[in-house]
Short mmCIF file of C-alpha atoms and ligand atoms in Angstrom, two decimals:
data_model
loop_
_atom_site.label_atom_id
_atom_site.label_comp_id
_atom_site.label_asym_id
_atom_site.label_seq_id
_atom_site.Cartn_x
_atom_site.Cartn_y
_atom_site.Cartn_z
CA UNK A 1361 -4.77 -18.88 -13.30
CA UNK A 1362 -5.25 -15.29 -11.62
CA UNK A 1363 -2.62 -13.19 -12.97
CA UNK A 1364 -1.93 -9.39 -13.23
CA UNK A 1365 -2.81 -9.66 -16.76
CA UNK A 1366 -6.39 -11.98 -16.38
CA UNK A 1367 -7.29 -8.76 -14.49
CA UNK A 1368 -6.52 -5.85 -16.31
CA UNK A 1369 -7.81 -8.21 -19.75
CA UNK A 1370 -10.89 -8.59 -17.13
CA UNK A 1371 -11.37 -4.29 -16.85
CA UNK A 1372 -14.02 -2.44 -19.13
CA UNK A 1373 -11.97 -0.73 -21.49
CA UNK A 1374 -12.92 2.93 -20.82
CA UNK A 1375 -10.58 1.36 -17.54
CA UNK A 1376 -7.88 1.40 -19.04
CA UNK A 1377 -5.53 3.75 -20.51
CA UNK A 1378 -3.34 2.46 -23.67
CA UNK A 1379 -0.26 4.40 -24.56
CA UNK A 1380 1.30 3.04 -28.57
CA UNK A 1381 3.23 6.00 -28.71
CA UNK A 1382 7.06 5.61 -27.59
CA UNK A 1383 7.24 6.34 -23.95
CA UNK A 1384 9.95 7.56 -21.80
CA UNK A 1385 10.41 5.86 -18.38
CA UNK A 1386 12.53 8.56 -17.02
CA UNK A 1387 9.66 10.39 -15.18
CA UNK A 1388 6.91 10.47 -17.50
CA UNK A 1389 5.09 7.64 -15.96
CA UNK A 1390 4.81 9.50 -12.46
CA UNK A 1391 3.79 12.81 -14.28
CA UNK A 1392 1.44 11.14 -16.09
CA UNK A 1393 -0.13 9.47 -12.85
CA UNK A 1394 -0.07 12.81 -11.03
CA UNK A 1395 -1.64 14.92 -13.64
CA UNK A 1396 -4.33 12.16 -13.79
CA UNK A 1397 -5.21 12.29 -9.95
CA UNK A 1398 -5.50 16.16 -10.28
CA UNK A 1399 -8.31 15.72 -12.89
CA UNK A 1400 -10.11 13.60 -11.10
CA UNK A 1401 -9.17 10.28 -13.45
CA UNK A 1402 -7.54 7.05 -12.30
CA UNK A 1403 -7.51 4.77 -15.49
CA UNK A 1404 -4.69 1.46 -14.97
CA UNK A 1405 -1.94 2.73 -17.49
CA UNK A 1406 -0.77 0.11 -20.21
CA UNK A 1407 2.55 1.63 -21.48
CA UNK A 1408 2.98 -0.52 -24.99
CA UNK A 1409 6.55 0.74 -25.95
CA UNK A 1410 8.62 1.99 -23.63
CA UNK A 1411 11.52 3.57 -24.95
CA UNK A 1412 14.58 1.39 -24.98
CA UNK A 1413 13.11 -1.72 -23.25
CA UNK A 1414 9.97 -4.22 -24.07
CA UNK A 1415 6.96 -3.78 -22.26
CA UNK A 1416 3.81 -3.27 -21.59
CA UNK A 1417 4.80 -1.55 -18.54
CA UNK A 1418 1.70 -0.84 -16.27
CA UNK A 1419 1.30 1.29 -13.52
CA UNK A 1420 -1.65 3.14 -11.92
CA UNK A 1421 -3.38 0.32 -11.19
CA UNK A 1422 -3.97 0.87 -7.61
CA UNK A 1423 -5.07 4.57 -7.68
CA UNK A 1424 -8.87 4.15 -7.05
CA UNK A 1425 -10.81 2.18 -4.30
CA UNK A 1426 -13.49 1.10 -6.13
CA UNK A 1427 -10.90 -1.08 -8.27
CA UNK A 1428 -8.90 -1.91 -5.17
CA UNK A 1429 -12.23 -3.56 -3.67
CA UNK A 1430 -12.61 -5.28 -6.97
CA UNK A 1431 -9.44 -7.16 -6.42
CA UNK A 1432 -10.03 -8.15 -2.98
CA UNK A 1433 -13.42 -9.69 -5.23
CA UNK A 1434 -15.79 -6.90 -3.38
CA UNK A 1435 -17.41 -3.73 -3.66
CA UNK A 1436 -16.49 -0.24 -2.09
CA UNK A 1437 -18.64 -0.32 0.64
CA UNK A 1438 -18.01 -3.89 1.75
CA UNK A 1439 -14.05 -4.07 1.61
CA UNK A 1440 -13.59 -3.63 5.56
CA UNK A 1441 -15.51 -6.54 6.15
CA UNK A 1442 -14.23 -8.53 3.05
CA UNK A 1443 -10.84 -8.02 4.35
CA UNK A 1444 -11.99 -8.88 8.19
CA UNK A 1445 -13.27 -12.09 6.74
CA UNK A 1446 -10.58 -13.05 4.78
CA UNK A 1447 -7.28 -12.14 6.98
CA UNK A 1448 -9.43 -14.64 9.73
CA UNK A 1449 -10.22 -17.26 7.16
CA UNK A 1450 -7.15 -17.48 5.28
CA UNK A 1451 -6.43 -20.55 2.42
CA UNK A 1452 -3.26 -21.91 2.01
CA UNK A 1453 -1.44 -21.53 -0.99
CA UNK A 1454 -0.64 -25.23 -3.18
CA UNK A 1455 2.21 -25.75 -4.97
CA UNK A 1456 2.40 -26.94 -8.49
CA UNK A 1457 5.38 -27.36 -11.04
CA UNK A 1458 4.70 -25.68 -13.96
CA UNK A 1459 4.82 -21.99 -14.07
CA UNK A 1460 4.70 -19.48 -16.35
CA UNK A 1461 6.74 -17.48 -14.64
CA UNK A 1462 9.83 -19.69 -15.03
CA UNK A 1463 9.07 -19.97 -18.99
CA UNK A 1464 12.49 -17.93 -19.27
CA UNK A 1465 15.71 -19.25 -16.57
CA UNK A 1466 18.26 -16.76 -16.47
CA UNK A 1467 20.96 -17.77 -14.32
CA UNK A 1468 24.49 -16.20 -13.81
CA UNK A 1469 25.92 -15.01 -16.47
CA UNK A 1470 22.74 -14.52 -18.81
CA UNK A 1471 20.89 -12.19 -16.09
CA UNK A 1472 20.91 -8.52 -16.11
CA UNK A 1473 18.17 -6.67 -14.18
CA UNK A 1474 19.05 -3.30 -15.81
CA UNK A 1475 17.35 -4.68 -18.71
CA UNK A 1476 14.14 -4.51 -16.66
CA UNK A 1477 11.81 -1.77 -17.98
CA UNK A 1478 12.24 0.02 -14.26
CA UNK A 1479 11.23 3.54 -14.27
CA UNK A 1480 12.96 6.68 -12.59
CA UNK A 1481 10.29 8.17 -10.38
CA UNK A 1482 11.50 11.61 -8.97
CA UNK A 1483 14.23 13.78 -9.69
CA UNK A 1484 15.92 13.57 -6.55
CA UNK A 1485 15.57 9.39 -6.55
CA UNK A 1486 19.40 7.80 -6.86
CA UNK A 1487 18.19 6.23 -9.85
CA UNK A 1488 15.76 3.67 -11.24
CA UNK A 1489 13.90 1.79 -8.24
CA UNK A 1490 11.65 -1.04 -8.44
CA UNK A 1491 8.95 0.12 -6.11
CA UNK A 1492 6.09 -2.93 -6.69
CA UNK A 1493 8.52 -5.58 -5.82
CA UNK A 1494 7.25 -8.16 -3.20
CA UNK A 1495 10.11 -9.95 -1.02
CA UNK A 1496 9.27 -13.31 0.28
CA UNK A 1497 11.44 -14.51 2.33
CA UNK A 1498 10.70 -17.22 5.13
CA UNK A 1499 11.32 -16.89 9.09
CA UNK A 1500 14.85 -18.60 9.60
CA UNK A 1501 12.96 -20.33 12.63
CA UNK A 1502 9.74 -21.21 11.82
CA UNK A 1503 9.02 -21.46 7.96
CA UNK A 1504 6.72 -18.84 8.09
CA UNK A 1505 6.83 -16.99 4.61
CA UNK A 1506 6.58 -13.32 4.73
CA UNK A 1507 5.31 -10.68 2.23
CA UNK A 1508 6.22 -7.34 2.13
CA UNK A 1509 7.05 -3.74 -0.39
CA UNK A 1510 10.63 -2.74 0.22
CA UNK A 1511 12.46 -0.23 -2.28
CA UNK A 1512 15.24 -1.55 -4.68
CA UNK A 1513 17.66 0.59 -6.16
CA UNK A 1514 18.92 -0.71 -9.63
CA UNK A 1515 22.51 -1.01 -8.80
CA UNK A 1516 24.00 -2.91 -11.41
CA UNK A 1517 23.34 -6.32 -13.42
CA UNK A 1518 22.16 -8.32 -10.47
CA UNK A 1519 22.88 -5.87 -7.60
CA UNK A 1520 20.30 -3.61 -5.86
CA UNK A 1521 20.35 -1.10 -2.82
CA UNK A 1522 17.50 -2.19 -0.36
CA UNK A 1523 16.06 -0.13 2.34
CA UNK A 1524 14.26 -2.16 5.48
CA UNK A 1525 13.44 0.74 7.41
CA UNK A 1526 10.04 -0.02 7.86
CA UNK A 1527 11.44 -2.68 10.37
CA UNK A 1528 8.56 -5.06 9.60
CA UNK A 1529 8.62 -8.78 9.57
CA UNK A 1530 11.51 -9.22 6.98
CA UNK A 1531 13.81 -6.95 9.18
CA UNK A 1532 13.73 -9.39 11.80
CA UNK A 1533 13.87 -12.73 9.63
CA UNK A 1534 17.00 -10.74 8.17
CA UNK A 1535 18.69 -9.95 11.59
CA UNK A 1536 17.80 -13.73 12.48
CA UNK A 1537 19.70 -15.02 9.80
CA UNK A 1538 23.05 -12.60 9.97
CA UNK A 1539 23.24 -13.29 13.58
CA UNK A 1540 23.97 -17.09 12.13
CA UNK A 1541 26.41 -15.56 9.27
CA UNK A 1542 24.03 -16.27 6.97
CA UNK A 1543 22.67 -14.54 3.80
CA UNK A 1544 18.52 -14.14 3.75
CA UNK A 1545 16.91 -15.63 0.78
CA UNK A 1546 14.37 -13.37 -0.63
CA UNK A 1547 12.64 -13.80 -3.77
CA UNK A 1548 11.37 -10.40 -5.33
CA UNK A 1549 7.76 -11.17 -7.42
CA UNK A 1550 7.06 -8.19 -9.91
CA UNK A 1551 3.16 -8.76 -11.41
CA UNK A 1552 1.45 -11.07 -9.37
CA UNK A 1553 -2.82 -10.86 -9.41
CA UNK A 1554 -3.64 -7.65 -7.47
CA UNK A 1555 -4.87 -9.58 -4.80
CA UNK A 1556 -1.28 -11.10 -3.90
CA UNK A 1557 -0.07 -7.31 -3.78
CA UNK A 1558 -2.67 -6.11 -1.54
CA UNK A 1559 -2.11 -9.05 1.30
CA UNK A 1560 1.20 -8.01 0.82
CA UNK A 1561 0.17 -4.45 2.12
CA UNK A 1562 -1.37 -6.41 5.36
CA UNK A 1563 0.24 -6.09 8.65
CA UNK A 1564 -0.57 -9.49 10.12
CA UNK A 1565 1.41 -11.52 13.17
CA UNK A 1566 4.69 -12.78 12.24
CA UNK A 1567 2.93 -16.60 12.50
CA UNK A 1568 0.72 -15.65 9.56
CA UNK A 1569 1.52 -15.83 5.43
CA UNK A 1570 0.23 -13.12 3.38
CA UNK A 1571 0.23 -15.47 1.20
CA UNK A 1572 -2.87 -17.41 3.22
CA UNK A 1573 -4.75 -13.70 3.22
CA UNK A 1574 -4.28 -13.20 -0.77
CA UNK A 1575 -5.96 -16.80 -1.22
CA UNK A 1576 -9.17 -16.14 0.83
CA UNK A 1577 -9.61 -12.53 -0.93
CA UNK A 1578 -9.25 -14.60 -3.94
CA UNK A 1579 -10.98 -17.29 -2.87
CA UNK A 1580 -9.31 -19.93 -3.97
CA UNK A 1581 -5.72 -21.30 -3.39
CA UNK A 1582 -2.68 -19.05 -4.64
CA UNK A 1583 -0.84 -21.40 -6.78
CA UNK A 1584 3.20 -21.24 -5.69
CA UNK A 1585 6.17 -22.83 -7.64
CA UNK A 1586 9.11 -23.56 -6.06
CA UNK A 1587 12.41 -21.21 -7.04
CA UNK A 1588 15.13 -21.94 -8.73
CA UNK A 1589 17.98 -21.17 -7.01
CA UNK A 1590 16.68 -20.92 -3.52
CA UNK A 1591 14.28 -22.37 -0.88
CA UNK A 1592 11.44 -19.87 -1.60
CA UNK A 1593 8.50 -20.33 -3.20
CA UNK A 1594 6.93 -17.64 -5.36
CA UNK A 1595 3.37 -17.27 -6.96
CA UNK A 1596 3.53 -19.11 -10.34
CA UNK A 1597 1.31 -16.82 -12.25
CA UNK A 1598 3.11 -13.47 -11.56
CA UNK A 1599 5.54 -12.09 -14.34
CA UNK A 1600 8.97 -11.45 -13.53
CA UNK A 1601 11.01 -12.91 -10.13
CA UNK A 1602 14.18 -11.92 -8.98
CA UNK A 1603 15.82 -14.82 -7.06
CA UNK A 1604 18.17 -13.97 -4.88
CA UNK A 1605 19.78 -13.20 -1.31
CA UNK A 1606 19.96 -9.87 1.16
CA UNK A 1607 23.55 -10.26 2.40
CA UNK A 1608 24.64 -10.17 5.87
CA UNK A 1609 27.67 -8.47 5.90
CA UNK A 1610 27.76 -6.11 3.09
CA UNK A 1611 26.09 -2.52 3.75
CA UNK A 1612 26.01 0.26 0.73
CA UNK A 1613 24.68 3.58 0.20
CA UNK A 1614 21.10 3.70 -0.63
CA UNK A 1615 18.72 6.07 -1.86
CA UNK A 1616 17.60 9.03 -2.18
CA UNK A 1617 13.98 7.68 -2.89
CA UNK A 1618 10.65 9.89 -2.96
CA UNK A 1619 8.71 8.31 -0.22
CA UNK A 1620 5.11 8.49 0.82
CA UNK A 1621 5.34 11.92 2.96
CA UNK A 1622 5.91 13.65 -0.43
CA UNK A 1623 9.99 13.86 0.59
CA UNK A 1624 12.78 12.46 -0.19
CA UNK A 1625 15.16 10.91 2.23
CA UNK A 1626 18.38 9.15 2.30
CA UNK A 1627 17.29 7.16 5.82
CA UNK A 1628 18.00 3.44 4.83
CA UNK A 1629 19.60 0.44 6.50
CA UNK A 1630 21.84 0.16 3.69
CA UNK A 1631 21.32 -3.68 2.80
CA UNK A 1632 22.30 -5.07 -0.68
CA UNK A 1633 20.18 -7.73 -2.72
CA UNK A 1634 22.28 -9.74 -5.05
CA UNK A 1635 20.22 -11.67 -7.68
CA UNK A 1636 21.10 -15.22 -8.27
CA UNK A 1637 18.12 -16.20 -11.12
CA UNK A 1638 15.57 -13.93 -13.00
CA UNK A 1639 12.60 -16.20 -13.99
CA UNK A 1640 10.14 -14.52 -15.68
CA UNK A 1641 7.31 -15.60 -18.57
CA UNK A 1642 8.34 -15.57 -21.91
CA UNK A 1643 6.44 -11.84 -22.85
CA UNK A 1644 6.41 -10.36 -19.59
CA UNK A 1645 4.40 -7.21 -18.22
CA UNK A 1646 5.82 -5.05 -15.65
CA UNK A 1647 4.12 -3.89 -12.76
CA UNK A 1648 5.65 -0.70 -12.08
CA UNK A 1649 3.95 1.55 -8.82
CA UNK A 1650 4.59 4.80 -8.51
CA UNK A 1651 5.81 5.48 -5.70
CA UNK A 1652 5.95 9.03 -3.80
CA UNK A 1653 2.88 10.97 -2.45
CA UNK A 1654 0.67 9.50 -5.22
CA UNK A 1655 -2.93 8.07 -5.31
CA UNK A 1656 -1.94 4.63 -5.96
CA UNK A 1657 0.88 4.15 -3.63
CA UNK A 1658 -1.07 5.48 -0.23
CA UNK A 1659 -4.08 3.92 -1.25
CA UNK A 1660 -1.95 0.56 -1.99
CA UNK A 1661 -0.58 1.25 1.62
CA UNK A 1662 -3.16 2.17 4.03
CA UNK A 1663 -5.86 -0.54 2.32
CA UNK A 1664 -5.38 -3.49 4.90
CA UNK A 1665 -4.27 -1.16 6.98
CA UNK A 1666 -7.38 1.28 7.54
CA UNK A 1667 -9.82 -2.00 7.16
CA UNK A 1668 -7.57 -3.70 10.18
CA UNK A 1669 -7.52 -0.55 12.34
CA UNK A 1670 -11.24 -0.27 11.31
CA UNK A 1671 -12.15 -4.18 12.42
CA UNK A 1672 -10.17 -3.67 15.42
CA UNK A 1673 -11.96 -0.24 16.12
CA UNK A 1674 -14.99 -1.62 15.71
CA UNK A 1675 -15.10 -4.17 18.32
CA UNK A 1676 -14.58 -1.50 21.33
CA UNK A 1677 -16.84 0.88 20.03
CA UNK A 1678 -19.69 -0.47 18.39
CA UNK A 1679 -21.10 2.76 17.41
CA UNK A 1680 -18.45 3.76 14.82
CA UNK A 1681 -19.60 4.20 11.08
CA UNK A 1682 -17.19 5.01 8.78
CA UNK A 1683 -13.28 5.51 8.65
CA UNK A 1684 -10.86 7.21 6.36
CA UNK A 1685 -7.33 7.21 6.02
CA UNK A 1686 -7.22 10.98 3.75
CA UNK A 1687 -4.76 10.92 1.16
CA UNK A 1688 -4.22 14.50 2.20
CA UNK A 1689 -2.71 13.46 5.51
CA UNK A 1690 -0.50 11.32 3.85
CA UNK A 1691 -0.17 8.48 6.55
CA UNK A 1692 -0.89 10.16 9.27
CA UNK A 1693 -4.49 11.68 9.80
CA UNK A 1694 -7.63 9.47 10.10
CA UNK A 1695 -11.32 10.87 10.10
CA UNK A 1696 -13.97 8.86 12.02
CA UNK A 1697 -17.69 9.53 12.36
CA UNK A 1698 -19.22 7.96 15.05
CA UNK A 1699 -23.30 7.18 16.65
CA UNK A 1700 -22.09 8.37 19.81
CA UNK A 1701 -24.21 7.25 22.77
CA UNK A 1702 -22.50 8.13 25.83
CA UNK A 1703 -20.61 11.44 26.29
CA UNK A 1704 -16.45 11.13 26.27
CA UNK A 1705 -16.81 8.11 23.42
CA UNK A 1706 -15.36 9.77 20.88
CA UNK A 1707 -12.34 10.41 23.21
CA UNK A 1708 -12.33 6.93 23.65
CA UNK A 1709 -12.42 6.19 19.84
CA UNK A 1710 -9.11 8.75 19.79
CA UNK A 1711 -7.27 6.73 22.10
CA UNK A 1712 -7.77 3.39 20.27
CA UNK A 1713 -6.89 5.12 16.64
CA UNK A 1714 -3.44 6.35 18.01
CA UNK A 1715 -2.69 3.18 19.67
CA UNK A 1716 -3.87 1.21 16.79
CA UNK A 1717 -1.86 2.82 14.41
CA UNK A 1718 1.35 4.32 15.60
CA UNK A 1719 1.60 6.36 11.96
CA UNK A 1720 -1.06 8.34 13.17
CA UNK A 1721 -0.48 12.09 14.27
CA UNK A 1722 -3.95 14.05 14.27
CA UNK A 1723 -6.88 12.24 14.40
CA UNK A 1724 -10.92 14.10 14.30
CA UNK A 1725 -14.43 12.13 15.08
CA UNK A 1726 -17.69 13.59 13.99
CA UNK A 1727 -21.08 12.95 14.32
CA UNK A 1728 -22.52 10.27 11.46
CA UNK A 1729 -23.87 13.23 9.71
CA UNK A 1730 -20.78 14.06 8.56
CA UNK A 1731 -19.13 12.29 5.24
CA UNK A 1732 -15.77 11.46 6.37
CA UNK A 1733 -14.48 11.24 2.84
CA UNK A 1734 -15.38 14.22 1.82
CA UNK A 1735 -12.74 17.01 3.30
CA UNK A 1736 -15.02 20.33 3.08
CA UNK A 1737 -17.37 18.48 5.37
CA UNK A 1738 -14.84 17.58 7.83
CA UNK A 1739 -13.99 21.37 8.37
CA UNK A 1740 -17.20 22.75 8.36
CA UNK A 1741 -17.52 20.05 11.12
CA UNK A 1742 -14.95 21.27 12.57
CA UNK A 1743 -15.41 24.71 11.85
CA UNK A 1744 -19.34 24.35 13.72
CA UNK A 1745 -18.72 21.85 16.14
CA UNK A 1746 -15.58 21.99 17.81
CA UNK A 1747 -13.72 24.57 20.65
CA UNK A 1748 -9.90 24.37 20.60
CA UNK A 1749 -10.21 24.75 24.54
CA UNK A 1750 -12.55 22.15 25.30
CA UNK A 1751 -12.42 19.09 22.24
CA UNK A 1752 -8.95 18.43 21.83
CA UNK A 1753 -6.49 16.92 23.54
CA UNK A 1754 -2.27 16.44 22.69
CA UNK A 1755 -0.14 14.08 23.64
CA UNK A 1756 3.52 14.60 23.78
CA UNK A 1757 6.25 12.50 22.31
CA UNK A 1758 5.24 9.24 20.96
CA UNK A 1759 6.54 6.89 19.12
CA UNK A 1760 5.93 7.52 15.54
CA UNK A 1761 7.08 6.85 11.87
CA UNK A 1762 10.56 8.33 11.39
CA UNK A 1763 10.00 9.19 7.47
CA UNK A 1764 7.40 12.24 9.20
CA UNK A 1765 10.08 15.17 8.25
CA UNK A 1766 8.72 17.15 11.44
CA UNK A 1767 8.99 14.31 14.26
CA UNK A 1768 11.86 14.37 16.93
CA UNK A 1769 13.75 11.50 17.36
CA UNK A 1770 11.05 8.94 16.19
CA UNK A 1771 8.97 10.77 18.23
CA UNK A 1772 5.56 12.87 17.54
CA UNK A 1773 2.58 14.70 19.20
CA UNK A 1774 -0.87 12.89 18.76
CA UNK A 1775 -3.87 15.35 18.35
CA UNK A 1776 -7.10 14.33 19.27
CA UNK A 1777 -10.12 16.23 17.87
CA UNK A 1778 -13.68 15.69 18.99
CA UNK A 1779 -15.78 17.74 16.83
CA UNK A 1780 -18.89 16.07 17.46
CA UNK A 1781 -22.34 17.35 18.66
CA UNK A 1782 -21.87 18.14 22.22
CA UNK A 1783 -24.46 17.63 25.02
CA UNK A 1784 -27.15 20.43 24.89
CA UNK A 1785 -26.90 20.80 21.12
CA UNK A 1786 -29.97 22.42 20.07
CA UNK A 1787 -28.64 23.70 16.92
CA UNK A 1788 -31.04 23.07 13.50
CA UNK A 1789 -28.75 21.79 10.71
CA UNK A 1790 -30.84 23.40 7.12
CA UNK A 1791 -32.04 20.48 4.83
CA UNK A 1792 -34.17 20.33 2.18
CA UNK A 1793 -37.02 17.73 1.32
CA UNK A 1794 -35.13 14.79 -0.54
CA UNK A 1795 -37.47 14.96 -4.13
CA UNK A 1796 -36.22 18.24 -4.62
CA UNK A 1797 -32.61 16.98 -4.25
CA UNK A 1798 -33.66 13.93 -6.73
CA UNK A 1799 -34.48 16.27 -8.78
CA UNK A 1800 -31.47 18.36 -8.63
CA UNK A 1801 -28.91 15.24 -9.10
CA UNK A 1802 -31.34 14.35 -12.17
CA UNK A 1803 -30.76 17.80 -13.38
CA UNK A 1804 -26.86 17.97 -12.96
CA UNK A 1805 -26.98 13.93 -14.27
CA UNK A 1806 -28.48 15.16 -17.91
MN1 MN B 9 4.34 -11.01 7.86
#
């Protein structure tokens, strides 16, 4: 079965990073993540003995793109175009009855989710969060299962704060069902194969299951079990679930919680999760991400998303080459380089990006010459290629993402730069002849 665990067993070692030593989960595995992206590392982390609870706890997991492209069962390079392929193929999931993640039943009574090995990520957090918890829960209409990352503050034995500020698919299901009186079901998997947590990144239509998109990246059918204690179903490989309900009527101060931006805000919509049923394997991992302005978390988040706006993209202007989301820009810059053929396409390309992507405050195009992942390029393309007076365009108030600390009433200005070759260039770009550059990355290699 493909499992968190079948993958990280699955890794070369030099992978993976194994901590024996007694670890604290008050902080240290967010430091530890963040002091590994500033060298330059981004091993998964395998916490054996967490202090106080049993583990392994893992976490880090997501932090490099190389490994993120592994799980969707591709290389770097091809990920757009694996992900194109499988959000339009799509397998449906099969059900089957035994599970290993319903070796352990703990029902009212026996359950207590502050036994969970659940970290405390930032100092000004409310307190320990599960941040790699996917909620299914199914449209209270149609059926339709939806997947999606929503924060959980540990609130007591089977009580959590829940923010659904992201207004995505859930939030409606959720207003659907309190309109009727009625409590959502939501089951909360922890450790599911990597694959199942990045469809559960995707933003697809409300008619599709993520569930469908994590089978074709795996190529084969996700195997589902059937809950417990309520009509969801829940992938039977994955470690821990958390059955349970969002309530209706019951609202409750939530957060603090470091989010994305690299800030911490208290804007939540309040809703409580009561737990019903813990299932979980009989020696469970935990999939903890950290959450905040780290590597793993935006690159966790903007996956689907970048190859979708990419895809999309990609049919208007054929001449586009290469795409990034920078981590830098937290959600909210994208750099595009583009074979430009006609003069005014790149303003084009600027106009689809914002509209593709409403997260998306500044965005710059350059010429292909120009390695859009690499930063010191992109402003020595900008520094060379662009006039503030000429290549740039604003446009005022738009709707935006309200967790940007600097936007106005869910409102922001989009920035368009074109900092590509205009027409009349004449300008000689140095280069050297390639075997002396062999020769220098043989050199540098050893
Ligand atoms: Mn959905």
């Amino acid at each position: 079965m493909d499992s968190l665990r079948s993958f990280i067993d699955a890794l070369p070692p030099e992978e993976v990073l194994r901590l024996h030593a007694p670890f604290d989960l008050d902080y240290l595995p967010t430091a530890l993540s963040l002091e590994l992206e500033r060298a330059g590392r981004s091993p998964v982390v395998v916490i054996e003995n967490p202090i106080g609870f049993v583990g392994p706890v893992v976490c880090n997991l997501f932090a490099e793109r190389g490994r993120i492209a592994r799980m969707a069962g591709t290389s770097g390079e091809h990920f757009n175009q694996a992900w194109l392929a499988a959000s339009e193929r799509r397998i449906s999931p099969v059900l089957v009855r035994d599970a290993p993640v319903q070796e352990l039943v703990l029902t009212a009574g026996a359950l207590d989710a502050a036994r969970l090995p659940i970290s405390r990520h930032f100092e000004q957090d409310a307190g320990r969060y599960i941040s790699s918890g996917i909620l299914i829960c199914k449209d209270p209409d149609t059926g339709v299962r939806n997947l999606s990352y929503q924060r959980m503050q540990l609130k007591g034995p089977d009580r959590f704060g829940v923010s659904l500020h992201s207004r995505g698919h859930i939030w409606d299901h959720w207003q659907r069902a309190a309109a009727r009186g009625r409590n959502l079901p939501v089951a909360v998997v922890i450790g599911g194969h990597p694959a199942i947590h990045l469809a559960a990144g995707a933003k697809m239509g409300m008619d599709v299951d993520e569930l469908e998109v994590a089978g074709a990246l795996l190529g084969r059918p996700v195997e589902l079990v059937a809950c417990k204690t309520i009509d969801v179903e829940v992938p039977a490989a994955a470690e821990y679930v958390l059955e349970g309900e969002i309530l209706a009527d019951v609202f409750e101060d939530e957060g603090p919680f470091g989010e994305y931006t690299g800030y911490a805000t208290s804007r939540s919509t309040r809703h409580v999760f009561v737990v019903r049923a813990i299932t979980q394997r009989a020696a469970p991992w935990f999939l903890d991400i950290i959450p905040g302005y780290s590597a793993e978390h935006l690159l966790l988040g903007r996956a689907g998303k970048e190859a979708h706006v990419w895809n999309r993209l990609r049919e208007m202007v054929p001449g586009a080459v290469a795409l990034n989301f920078p981590k830098s820009g937290t959600h909210f810059h994208a750099y595009l380089s583009l074979r430009a053929t006609a003069p005014g396409q790149a303003r084009h390309a600027l106009m689809l990006l914002f509209g593709l992507d409403p997260y998306l405050k500044l965005a710059v195009v350059v010429d292909e010459d120009i390695d859009v992942f690499n930063e010191t390029e992109m402003l020595w393309a900008l520094a060379t290629r662009f006039q503030a007076d000429s290549d740039m365009f604003v446009v005022p108030k738009v709707f935006c993402n309200r967790l940007d600390p600097s936007s106005v009433d869910g409102m922001s200005a989009k920035l368009g730069m074109d900092a590509t070759r205009k027409p009349g260039w004449d300008v000689i770009r140095t280069s050297l002849p390639e075997a002396a550059m062999q020769w220098a990355r043989g050199i540098v290699r050893g």
